[in-house]
Coordinates of C-alpha atoms in Angstrom, one line a residue:
Chain A
M17 CA 72.2 82.2 116.5
D18 CA 74.5 84.1 114.2
L19 CA 76.2 87.1 115.0
T20 CA 75.1 89.1 111.7
F21 CA 71.4 88.5 112.8
F22 CA 72.2 89.8 116.3
A23 CA 73.7 92.6 114.8
E24 CA 70.6 93.4 112.4
Q25 CA 68.1 92.9 115.0
L26 CA 69.9 95.5 117.3
L27 CA 69.8 98.0 114.4
N28 CA 66.1 97.4 114.1
G29 CA 65.9 97.8 117.9
V30 CA 67.8 101.5 117.7
Q31 CA 65.5 102.3 114.7
L32 CA 62.5 102.0 116.7
G33 CA 64.1 104.0 119.7
I34 CA 64.5 106.5 117.1
L35 CA 61.2 106.7 116.1
L36 CA 60.3 106.5 119.6
F37 CA 62.4 109.3 120.5
L38 CA 61.3 111.4 118.0
L39 CA 57.7 111.4 119.4
A40 CA 59.0 111.3 122.8
A41 CA 61.2 114.4 122.8
G42 CA 57.9 116.5 122.2
L43 CA 55.7 114.4 124.5
T44 CA 58.4 115.1 127.1
L45 CA 58.7 118.8 125.9
V46 CA 55.3 119.6 126.1
F47 CA 54.6 117.7 129.2
G48 CA 57.9 119.4 131.0
I49 CA 57.0 123.0 130.0
M50 CA 53.0 123.4 130.0
D51 CA 52.7 120.5 132.4
L52 CA 50.1 118.9 129.5
V53 CA 49.5 115.2 129.0
N54 CA 49.0 115.4 125.3
L55 CA 47.3 112.3 124.0
A56 CA 46.8 113.5 120.4
H57 CA 50.4 113.8 120.2
G58 CA 50.0 110.1 118.5
S59 CA 47.7 111.9 116.0
I60 CA 49.9 114.5 115.3
Y61 CA 52.4 111.5 114.3
M62 CA 49.4 110.3 111.8
V63 CA 48.3 113.6 110.4
G64 CA 52.2 114.2 109.8
A65 CA 52.5 110.7 107.6
F66 CA 49.2 111.7 105.5
I67 CA 51.0 115.1 104.6
A68 CA 54.1 113.7 103.3
A69 CA 52.7 110.8 101.7
T70 CA 50.1 113.5 99.6
L71 CA 52.8 115.5 99.2
T72 CA 55.3 112.8 97.7
L73 CA 52.9 111.3 95.2
W74 CA 52.4 114.9 94.3
T75 CA 56.0 116.0 94.1
D76 CA 57.1 112.6 92.9
S77 CA 59.9 113.2 95.4
F78 CA 60.1 111.7 98.9
I79 CA 62.6 114.4 100.2
I80 CA 60.9 117.5 98.8
G81 CA 57.7 115.9 100.5
L82 CA 59.3 115.6 103.5
L83 CA 60.6 119.0 103.2
L84 CA 57.6 120.3 102.4
A85 CA 55.6 118.1 104.8
L86 CA 58.1 119.6 108.2
P87 CA 56.8 123.5 108.0
L88 CA 53.0 122.1 107.1
T89 CA 53.0 119.7 110.1
L90 CA 54.5 122.3 112.6
A91 CA 51.9 124.9 111.5
F92 CA 49.3 122.6 112.0
G93 CA 50.5 121.5 115.9
M94 CA 50.5 125.2 116.7
V95 CA 46.6 125.9 115.2
L96 CA 46.2 122.9 117.0
E97 CA 47.5 124.4 120.4
I98 CA 46.0 127.9 119.6
V99 CA 42.7 125.9 119.5
A100 CA 41.8 123.3 121.6
L101 CA 44.8 122.0 123.5
R102 CA 45.8 126.2 124.8
T103 CA 42.9 126.4 127.8
L104 CA 44.1 122.2 128.7
Y105 CA 47.2 123.7 130.6
A106 CA 45.0 125.3 133.5
R107 CA 43.5 121.9 134.3
G108 CA 44.4 118.3 135.8
H109 CA 46.0 116.0 134.3
M110 CA 42.9 113.7 134.1
D111 CA 41.0 116.6 131.9
Q112 CA 43.8 116.9 130.0
V113 CA 43.7 113.1 129.4
L114 CA 39.9 113.2 128.3
A115 CA 40.2 115.5 125.7
T116 CA 42.9 114.7 124.1
F117 CA 41.0 111.4 123.9
G118 CA 38.2 113.0 122.4
L119 CA 40.5 114.6 119.6
I120 CA 42.1 111.7 119.1
L121 CA 38.6 110.5 117.9
F122 CA 38.0 113.9 116.3
L123 CA 41.2 114.0 113.9
N124 CA 40.9 109.9 113.0
E125 CA 37.7 110.6 112.1
L126 CA 39.1 114.0 110.0
V127 CA 41.9 111.8 108.1
R128 CA 39.5 109.2 106.9
V129 CA 36.9 112.0 105.4
I130 CA 40.3 113.7 104.1
W131 CA 42.2 110.6 102.9
G132 CA 39.7 107.7 102.9
P133 CA 39.8 104.5 104.6
A134 CA 42.8 103.0 103.3
G135 CA 46.1 103.7 104.1
L136 CA 48.4 105.6 102.1
A137 CA 51.7 103.8 100.6
I138 CA 54.7 105.6 99.0
P139 CA 57.5 104.2 97.3
L140 CA 61.1 105.2 98.6
P141 CA 63.5 106.9 96.1
A142 CA 65.7 104.5 94.6
F143 CA 69.0 106.3 96.4
L144 CA 67.4 104.8 99.8
D145 CA 65.7 101.5 98.1
G146 CA 68.7 99.2 98.3
S147 CA 71.4 97.7 101.5
I148 CA 74.6 99.0 102.6
S149 CA 77.5 96.7 103.8
L150 CA 78.4 97.7 107.4
P151 CA 81.4 95.8 109.0
L152 CA 81.9 92.7 110.2
G153 CA 80.0 91.4 106.6
I154 CA 76.3 92.9 108.2
V155 CA 74.0 94.3 105.4
Y156 CA 71.8 96.3 106.4
P157 CA 68.2 98.7 104.9
T158 CA 69.8 101.7 103.5
Y159 CA 66.5 103.5 104.6
R160 CA 66.4 102.5 107.7
M161 CA 69.9 103.3 108.3
F162 CA 68.7 106.8 107.3
I163 CA 65.8 106.8 109.7
I164 CA 69.2 106.2 112.3
L165 CA 71.3 109.1 110.9
I166 CA 68.3 111.5 110.6
G167 CA 67.2 110.6 114.5
I168 CA 70.7 111.1 115.8
A169 CA 71.0 114.3 113.9
V170 CA 67.7 115.8 115.4
A171 CA 68.8 114.7 119.0
V172 CA 72.0 116.5 118.3
G173 CA 70.2 119.1 117.3
L174 CA 67.4 119.6 120.1
Y175 CA 70.3 119.4 122.5
W176 CA 72.2 122.3 120.7
L177 CA 68.4 124.1 120.8
V178 CA 68.0 123.6 124.2
A179 CA 71.4 123.7 126.2
K180 CA 73.1 126.5 123.6
T181 CA 70.1 128.6 122.6
R182 CA 68.0 131.2 123.7
L183 CA 65.0 129.7 122.5
G184 CA 66.4 126.7 124.4
M185 CA 67.1 128.7 127.8
L186 CA 63.6 130.2 127.7
I187 CA 62.3 126.1 127.6
R188 CA 64.7 125.2 130.1
A189 CA 63.7 128.2 132.1
G190 CA 60.1 127.7 131.2
A191 CA 60.4 124.0 132.4
S192 CA 61.5 125.2 136.2
N193 CA 59.3 128.3 136.6
R194 CA 56.6 129.0 134.3
T195 CA 55.6 132.1 136.6
M196 CA 58.7 133.9 137.1
V197 CA 59.4 133.5 133.1
G198 CA 56.1 135.6 132.2
A199 CA 57.0 137.7 135.2
L200 CA 60.1 138.4 133.8
G201 CA 58.4 139.7 130.1
V202 CA 58.5 137.0 128.0
N203 CA 55.9 135.8 126.0
V204 CA 55.1 132.6 127.6
R205 CA 52.1 132.2 125.3
L206 CA 54.2 132.6 122.5
L207 CA 56.8 130.0 123.9
F208 CA 53.9 127.3 124.9
T209 CA 52.8 127.4 121.2
A210 CA 56.2 127.6 119.8
V211 CA 57.4 124.6 121.8
F212 CA 54.4 122.9 121.0
G213 CA 54.9 123.4 117.9
L214 CA 58.3 122.1 117.8
G215 CA 57.1 118.8 119.1
A216 CA 54.2 118.4 116.7
M217 CA 56.9 118.6 113.8
L218 CA 59.1 116.5 115.8
A219 CA 56.4 113.3 115.7
G220 CA 55.2 114.5 112.2
L221 CA 58.6 113.4 111.2
G222 CA 58.7 110.3 113.0
G223 CA 55.1 109.6 111.2
M224 CA 57.0 111.0 107.8
L225 CA 59.8 108.9 108.3
I226 CA 58.2 105.7 108.4
A227 CA 55.1 105.9 106.2
P228 CA 57.1 104.5 103.5
I229 CA 57.6 101.4 105.3
N230 CA 53.9 100.9 107.1
Q231 CA 51.7 103.6 104.9
A232 CA 50.2 106.3 106.4
Q233 CA 47.3 104.5 108.2
I234 CA 44.5 105.9 110.3
G235 CA 45.1 104.8 114.2
M236 CA 48.7 104.2 113.6
G237 CA 49.4 106.8 116.2
E238 CA 47.7 104.9 118.7
D239 CA 50.1 102.1 119.3
I240 CA 53.0 103.9 119.1
L241 CA 52.0 106.6 121.1
I242 CA 51.1 104.3 124.0
L243 CA 55.2 103.3 123.6
A244 CA 56.1 106.6 123.4
F245 CA 54.6 107.2 127.4
V246 CA 56.5 104.4 128.4
V247 CA 59.3 105.8 127.0
I248 CA 58.8 109.5 128.7
V249 CA 58.1 108.3 132.1
I250 CA 60.9 105.3 131.9
G251 CA 63.3 108.2 131.1
G252 CA 61.7 110.3 133.7
I253 CA 59.0 113.1 132.5
G254 CA 60.3 116.5 131.3
S255 CA 63.9 115.2 130.2
I256 CA 64.7 115.2 127.0
R257 CA 68.0 113.4 127.5
G258 CA 66.2 110.7 129.4
A259 CA 63.7 110.6 127.0
F260 CA 66.5 110.1 124.2
I261 CA 68.2 106.5 126.2
A262 CA 64.6 105.7 127.7
A263 CA 63.8 105.0 123.6
L264 CA 66.6 103.5 122.4
L265 CA 66.5 101.3 125.3
A266 CA 63.1 100.5 125.0
G267 CA 63.3 99.9 121.2
V268 CA 66.1 97.6 122.0
I269 CA 64.3 95.8 124.9
D270 CA 61.2 95.3 122.5
T271 CA 62.8 94.0 119.2
M272 CA 65.4 91.8 120.8
G273 CA 62.6 90.5 123.1
R274 CA 60.8 89.5 120.0
A275 CA 63.6 88.2 118.0
F276 CA 65.2 85.7 120.7
L277 CA 63.3 85.5 123.8
D278 CA 61.7 82.8 122.9
V279 CA 65.4 81.3 122.0
A280 CA 66.5 82.4 125.3
L281 CA 63.6 80.6 127.3
L282 CA 64.5 77.3 125.8
T283 CA 66.9 77.2 128.1
F284 CA 65.4 76.4 130.5
L285 CA 61.7 75.6 129.4
Q286 CA 60.0 73.0 127.7
A287 CA 60.1 73.8 123.2
N288 CA 56.5 73.9 124.0
A289 CA 56.3 76.5 126.9
A290 CA 59.0 78.2 125.5
E291 CA 57.0 78.7 121.8
T292 CA 54.0 79.9 123.9
A293 CA 55.5 82.2 126.5
G294 CA 57.7 83.8 123.9
P295 CA 55.7 85.6 121.9
A296 CA 53.5 87.1 124.8
L297 CA 56.6 87.7 127.2
S298 CA 58.3 89.4 124.9
S299 CA 55.2 91.8 123.5
M300 CA 54.8 92.7 127.7
L301 CA 58.5 92.9 128.0
I302 CA 58.9 96.8 128.0
Y303 CA 55.9 97.3 129.9
I304 CA 57.2 95.1 132.6
L305 CA 60.4 97.1 132.3
M306 CA 58.7 100.6 132.9
A307 CA 56.4 98.5 135.9
A308 CA 59.8 97.9 138.0
I309 CA 61.5 101.1 137.1
L310 CA 58.7 103.0 138.2
F311 CA 58.8 100.7 141.5
F312 CA 62.5 101.0 142.1
R313 CA 62.3 104.8 140.7
P314 CA 58.6 106.3 141.0
Q315 CA 60.2 109.3 139.1
G316 CA 62.0 107.6 136.5
L317 CA 65.8 107.5 135.4
F318 CA 66.4 110.6 134.7
P319 CA 64.0 113.3 136.6
P320 CA 64.5 116.6 135.4
R321 CA 66.2 119.2 137.9
G322 CA 64.2 121.9 139.1
G323 CA 61.2 120.9 137.3
Chain B
M27 CA 33.1 116.7 148.3
I28 CA 31.1 116.5 144.9
S29 CA 28.5 114.6 146.0
T30 CA 27.7 116.9 148.9
M31 CA 28.3 120.0 146.6
F32 CA 25.6 119.1 144.4
G33 CA 23.5 117.6 147.3
K34 CA 21.0 114.9 146.5
P35 CA 19.0 116.4 143.6
T36 CA 19.0 113.5 141.3
A37 CA 17.0 111.1 143.1
W38 CA 13.9 112.1 140.6
T39 CA 16.5 111.5 137.7
T40 CA 17.7 108.2 139.3
T41 CA 14.1 106.9 139.9
V42 CA 13.2 107.7 136.6
L43 CA 16.8 106.2 134.7
L44 CA 15.9 102.8 137.2
V45 CA 12.1 102.8 136.2
V46 CA 13.1 102.8 132.2
F47 CA 15.8 100.2 133.0
A48 CA 13.4 97.9 135.1
L49 CA 10.9 98.2 132.3
M50 CA 12.9 98.1 129.1
P51 CA 12.2 94.6 127.9
F52 CA 8.6 95.2 128.1
V53 CA 8.7 98.8 126.1
A54 CA 11.3 98.2 123.7
P55 CA 9.3 95.3 121.7
A56 CA 5.5 97.6 122.1
I57 CA 7.1 100.7 120.1
G58 CA 8.8 98.0 117.4
E59 CA 12.7 98.8 118.5
A60 CA 13.1 95.6 120.2
F61 CA 16.8 96.0 119.6
Y62 CA 16.9 98.5 122.6
V63 CA 16.9 95.7 125.2
D64 CA 20.5 95.2 123.4
V65 CA 21.0 98.5 124.1
F66 CA 20.6 98.7 127.8
T67 CA 21.6 94.9 128.2
R68 CA 24.8 96.7 127.5
I69 CA 24.4 100.2 129.0
M70 CA 23.6 98.2 132.1
I71 CA 26.7 96.2 132.0
W72 CA 29.0 98.9 131.5
S73 CA 27.4 100.6 134.5
I74 CA 28.7 98.5 136.5
A75 CA 32.4 98.6 135.5
A76 CA 31.7 102.7 135.6
V77 CA 30.5 102.1 139.1
G78 CA 33.2 100.3 140.1
L79 CA 35.7 102.9 138.4
N80 CA 33.9 105.9 140.4
L81 CA 34.9 103.8 143.2
I82 CA 38.4 104.5 143.0
L83 CA 38.5 107.5 140.6
G84 CA 35.4 109.6 142.0
Y85 CA 35.2 108.9 145.6
G86 CA 39.3 107.8 145.8
G87 CA 40.6 110.3 143.7
M88 CA 42.8 107.4 141.6
V89 CA 42.8 107.9 137.8
S90 CA 43.0 104.8 136.6
F91 CA 43.6 104.8 133.0
G92 CA 43.4 100.7 132.8
H93 CA 40.3 99.7 134.0
A94 CA 39.6 98.2 131.1
A95 CA 42.0 95.1 132.1
Y96 CA 39.6 94.2 134.5
I97 CA 36.5 93.7 132.4
G98 CA 39.2 91.8 130.0
I99 CA 40.3 90.0 132.6
G100 CA 37.0 89.0 133.9
G101 CA 35.7 88.1 130.5
Y102 CA 38.3 85.9 129.0
T103 CA 38.1 83.9 132.2
V104 CA 34.5 83.0 131.3
A105 CA 36.0 82.3 127.7
I106 CA 38.8 80.1 128.7
F107 CA 36.7 78.0 130.7
G108 CA 34.2 77.5 127.8
F109 CA 36.6 76.7 125.6
H110 CA 37.6 74.3 127.6
D111 CA 34.0 72.9 128.1
I112 CA 33.6 74.4 131.9
T113 CA 30.5 75.7 131.8
N114 CA 29.5 75.9 135.1
G115 CA 28.9 79.3 136.3
F116 CA 29.5 78.1 140.2
I117 CA 33.4 77.8 139.0
Q118 CA 33.3 80.5 136.4
W119 CA 32.2 83.8 138.1
P120 CA 34.3 83.3 141.3
V121 CA 37.3 82.1 139.6
A122 CA 37.1 85.2 137.3
L123 CA 36.2 87.6 140.0
A124 CA 39.6 86.0 142.1
I125 CA 41.4 86.6 139.2
S126 CA 40.2 90.5 138.7
G127 CA 40.6 91.0 142.3
L128 CA 44.3 89.2 142.3
A129 CA 45.4 91.1 138.7
A130 CA 44.2 94.6 140.6
L131 CA 46.3 93.5 143.9
V132 CA 49.2 93.2 142.0
F133 CA 48.9 96.0 138.9
G134 CA 47.5 98.1 142.3
A135 CA 50.5 97.5 144.6
I136 CA 52.9 98.4 142.3
S137 CA 50.5 101.4 140.9
L138 CA 49.6 103.2 143.9
R139 CA 53.7 103.5 144.8
T140 CA 53.4 106.6 142.5
R141 CA 51.2 110.0 141.9
G142 CA 49.6 111.9 139.3
V143 CA 50.4 111.3 135.9
Y144 CA 52.6 108.4 136.5
F145 CA 49.9 106.8 138.5
I146 CA 47.7 107.2 135.1
M147 CA 50.5 106.1 132.9
I148 CA 51.3 103.0 134.7
T149 CA 48.2 101.4 134.9
L150 CA 47.6 102.2 131.0
A151 CA 50.9 100.5 131.0
F152 CA 49.7 97.5 132.8
A153 CA 46.5 97.2 131.0
Q154 CA 48.5 97.1 127.7
M155 CA 50.6 94.1 129.2
V156 CA 47.3 92.3 129.6
F157 CA 45.7 93.3 126.6
F158 CA 49.0 92.2 124.8
L159 CA 49.0 89.1 126.6
G160 CA 45.7 88.7 125.1
V161 CA 47.1 89.7 121.3
S162 CA 49.5 86.6 121.6
A163 CA 47.9 84.2 123.1
D164 CA 47.1 82.3 119.9
K165 CA 45.7 79.7 121.4
Y166 CA 42.4 81.6 122.5
G167 CA 42.3 82.8 119.4
S168 CA 44.8 86.3 119.8
N169 CA 43.5 89.4 118.0
D170 CA 40.7 87.8 116.4
G171 CA 38.7 86.9 119.8
L172 CA 36.9 83.5 121.1
N173 CA 33.6 82.6 120.5
V174 CA 31.5 81.6 123.8
W175 CA 29.9 79.4 122.7
N176 CA 27.6 78.2 126.3
R177 CA 26.7 80.9 128.6
S178 CA 27.4 80.2 132.1
T179 CA 25.3 77.4 133.6
F180 CA 23.6 77.4 136.9
E181 CA 22.4 73.8 138.2
V182 CA 22.0 73.6 141.9
A183 CA 20.0 70.9 143.2
G184 CA 18.8 69.7 140.1
L185 CA 17.3 73.0 139.3
D186 CA 18.3 74.8 136.1
L187 CA 19.2 78.9 136.7
S188 CA 20.0 79.1 133.2
I189 CA 20.9 82.9 132.1
D190 CA 20.4 81.6 128.1
D191 CA 16.7 83.7 128.0
N192 CA 17.4 86.9 127.3
M193 CA 14.7 88.4 129.2
T194 CA 16.0 86.5 132.2
F195 CA 19.8 87.8 131.7
Y196 CA 18.9 90.8 131.5
Y197 CA 16.9 91.3 134.8
V198 CA 20.0 89.5 136.6
I199 CA 22.1 92.0 135.2
F200 CA 19.5 94.9 136.6
A201 CA 19.8 92.7 140.1
L202 CA 23.3 93.0 140.2
L203 CA 23.8 96.6 139.0
L204 CA 21.7 97.1 141.7
L205 CA 23.7 95.1 144.0
V206 CA 27.3 96.6 143.3
I207 CA 25.3 100.4 143.9
Y208 CA 24.1 99.1 146.8
V209 CA 26.8 97.7 148.3
T210 CA 29.3 100.9 146.6
R211 CA 26.6 102.7 149.2
R212 CA 27.6 101.1 151.9
I213 CA 31.2 101.2 151.4
V214 CA 31.2 104.8 151.2
N215 CA 29.7 105.8 153.7
S216 CA 31.6 103.2 156.4
R217 CA 34.6 104.2 157.9
F218 CA 36.1 103.2 154.8
G219 CA 34.6 104.8 152.6
M220 CA 35.5 108.2 154.6
V221 CA 39.4 107.3 154.9
I222 CA 39.5 106.7 151.3
Q223 CA 37.6 109.6 151.0
G224 CA 40.0 111.7 152.9
A225 CA 43.2 110.3 151.5
R226 CA 42.2 111.5 148.6
S227 CA 41.6 115.4 150.2
N228 CA 44.9 114.7 152.1
D229 CA 46.7 111.8 151.9
T230 CA 49.6 113.0 153.9
R231 CA 47.2 114.3 156.7
L232 CA 45.5 110.9 157.1
Q233 CA 48.8 109.5 157.2
T234 CA 49.8 111.7 160.4
V235 CA 46.9 111.0 162.2
G236 CA 47.9 107.1 161.9
V237 CA 45.6 105.6 159.1
P238 CA 47.4 103.6 157.2
T239 CA 45.8 104.9 153.8
Y240 CA 48.1 102.7 151.2
A241 CA 46.4 99.8 152.9
Y242 CA 43.0 101.3 152.5
R243 CA 44.1 102.3 148.9
L244 CA 45.0 99.1 147.5
T245 CA 42.1 97.2 148.9
A246 CA 39.7 100.3 147.1
F247 CA 41.6 99.2 144.3
V248 CA 41.1 95.6 144.1
I249 CA 37.2 96.2 144.8
S250 CA 36.8 98.1 142.1
G251 CA 38.7 96.0 139.5
V252 CA 36.6 92.8 141.5
I253 CA 33.9 95.1 139.7
C254 CA 34.4 95.6 136.6
G255 CA 35.4 91.9 136.3
L256 CA 32.1 91.1 137.0
A257 CA 31.0 93.5 134.3
G258 CA 33.6 91.5 132.2
V259 CA 32.3 88.1 133.2
L260 CA 28.7 89.7 132.1
Q261 CA 30.1 91.1 128.9
A262 CA 31.4 87.8 127.7
N263 CA 28.0 85.8 128.6
F264 CA 26.0 88.5 126.3
E265 CA 28.2 88.7 123.6
Q266 CA 29.3 85.7 123.6
F267 CA 32.8 86.7 122.4
V268 CA 35.4 88.3 123.8
S269 CA 38.9 89.9 122.6
P270 CA 41.5 91.7 123.3
D271 CA 39.9 94.8 121.9
M272 CA 37.4 94.7 125.0
M273 CA 41.0 95.6 126.7
D274 CA 42.4 98.2 124.8
W275 CA 43.1 101.3 126.0
P276 CA 40.6 103.4 124.3
R277 CA 38.0 100.9 126.2
S278 CA 39.9 102.0 129.4
G279 CA 39.5 106.0 128.0
E280 CA 35.8 105.3 127.3
L281 CA 34.9 103.5 130.7
M282 CA 36.8 107.3 132.2
F283 CA 34.3 109.0 130.2
M284 CA 31.1 107.5 131.4
V285 CA 32.5 108.0 135.1
I286 CA 33.3 111.4 134.2
M287 CA 30.4 112.4 132.1
G288 CA 27.8 111.4 134.7
G289 CA 29.6 112.7 137.9
M290 CA 32.5 111.6 139.9
G291 CA 32.0 110.7 143.6
S292 CA 28.2 110.6 143.1
L293 CA 26.3 107.1 143.5
F294 CA 24.1 107.3 140.2
G295 CA 26.1 109.3 138.4
P296 CA 28.1 106.6 136.4
V297 CA 25.2 104.6 135.4
L298 CA 24.0 108.2 134.1
G299 CA 27.0 108.6 132.3
A300 CA 27.6 105.0 130.6
T301 CA 23.6 105.7 130.1
A302 CA 24.4 109.2 128.1
F303 CA 27.6 108.0 126.5
L304 CA 26.0 104.6 124.8
I305 CA 22.8 106.2 124.1
L306 CA 24.7 109.0 122.1
S307 CA 26.9 107.3 120.7
E308 CA 24.2 105.2 119.4
V309 CA 22.4 108.1 118.1
L310 CA 24.9 109.9 116.8
S311 CA 26.5 106.8 114.5
G312 CA 22.3 106.4 113.5
I313 CA 22.8 109.7 112.0
T314 CA 26.6 109.6 109.7
I315 CA 29.5 106.9 109.8
H316 CA 31.7 109.8 110.8
W317 CA 29.6 110.1 113.8
H318 CA 33.3 110.7 115.7
L319 CA 33.8 114.4 114.1
I320 CA 30.7 115.2 116.4
F321 CA 31.1 112.8 119.2
G322 CA 34.9 113.5 119.9
P323 CA 34.4 117.4 120.4
L324 CA 31.4 117.0 122.0
L325 CA 33.2 115.0 124.9
I326 CA 36.4 118.0 124.7
L327 CA 33.2 120.5 125.4
L328 CA 32.2 118.0 128.2
V329 CA 35.5 117.6 129.9
L330 CA 36.0 121.4 129.6
Y331 CA 32.4 123.2 130.6
V332 CA 30.4 120.5 132.2
R333 CA 31.7 120.6 135.8
G334 CA 30.0 117.9 137.8
G335 CA 29.0 115.9 134.9
L336 CA 25.3 115.4 134.1
T337 CA 24.6 115.2 137.8
G338 CA 25.8 118.4 138.6
L339 CA 23.7 120.1 135.8
I340 CA 20.9 118.1 136.9
G341 CA 21.4 118.9 140.4
K342 CA 21.2 122.5 139.2
F343 CA 18.2 122.3 137.0
E344 CA 16.5 120.7 139.8
R345 CA 17.6 122.7 142.6
R346 CA 15.6 125.6 140.9
P347 CA 12.4 126.6 142.8
P348 CA 9.5 126.0 140.7
G349 CA 8.8 128.7 137.9
V350 CA 12.0 130.5 137.5

């Protein structure tokens, strides 16, 4: 195994981690503040991808499509919150899981009715559709690098928003004591809708970013949703910092496992056994990690303070 | 407790349902809808799984979002034995149930250390692990699944108790469903069952008076896994096919829905729920291919507004004095 391949896989892992973070951030915010388990978060990721793909095909520009799709996804998330999810805040987690499961069925079918059963493929703009040279002789696709940079920018922006702004202060206050925030005269309903919209926009952004690589597809949200849940559970539900670290951890471990586990297993297993066990084990790796972390730290790695 | 809250008002409904189950193989062909025998076979298999999940979900308050894994493990055990030309049911079935139970023991032992939403998520994670194990098992068909060419064989002392005949198999499943309900009833009403239900209401209090609730809850989790394993064994034999899809997480969600739909913590509720869920799917999908547009919101409304599931609804209805 040579260094460039290793570095390339590492970057792929980071890129997956960034994508997971975009989903996990909204998921963990919504859970931390509204105490809502939202399985339909993956559907928002899908809807974001379809909106961006459509707009890209209309405007002939991926960047314009992306910029137009962001506010639309924000609006979609807020409408969803007002129409369907608001009533779930007062319910138990099981009711939330079940109701949002029903929502997944509905949204998947809605997308199928609007956009048809086939996926939507969109081309990359020319300036992103190449490779860039990094130090140590590593050549990496520009677009994947673009995703990583956007993700880091979002993480920094989110940190600034939560730690330095008035809205962020309300979010943190809401996470530690909702009733008190309401009693102090803050419009909690509006705050919740805003936070949900923000989370939806981030998830949508994730979908938009992956659309040029994997197409916008029905059901694309479900697989990554489960991974995003794993991420927020590992990171400690409600913690954005935890979500970021856990997302990178999960992305890197998953990707590296798929790339190198069978080779690593060769050192102490026979070729035949390693070839069989490698793929099986690598796809389970991240779940094993989660189980192990929950076994030793049932509250996750970074449980939010005062939550 | 939900079951006592609604009393035992569903006796009438239950009787009707069981009579329908018992007569379906004769009724369906008579009214020219023979495929309903298959539909009801599936209903009974899912009912068994739902009754199994209800033991921990309804009575024990353990919201497992990963019980499709045990259905998958049961099914795959049968299929893999069959793949290696071992069709003897006396080997297949006990091993399948043992592996389901063992998996439930390991997964449950870790999951039950957590609470609330963490428990939901970790049970889901374990189920996804099993799902991906199925996906990556190239030898056993990975995503495409595995055919079960021959149903399990039962030969005792030269006597061939075959379940190849669909009619015979239907009644075997029916008998197993009744058995599972009976066993669950015995469990729920035993001291063991009281502890499980007590731990749902107030775990700490039970521990304080010296009951090792963890061990009780884990045992219930394992029993529930074994029952779902049995459903998997039956499903593999009936469909003569297994695939990772049968243990993908939406299946776990559907199974939960059946329990909730029927009414948690009532003995026949899950059977009612599985019946309603599958018949509704069957009817709606007959109306339009976009039936999820109706089914999804229907499920949401059910969760939001029908407390106690169908058992609760029917209970209110049946208890109303005549003429009102």
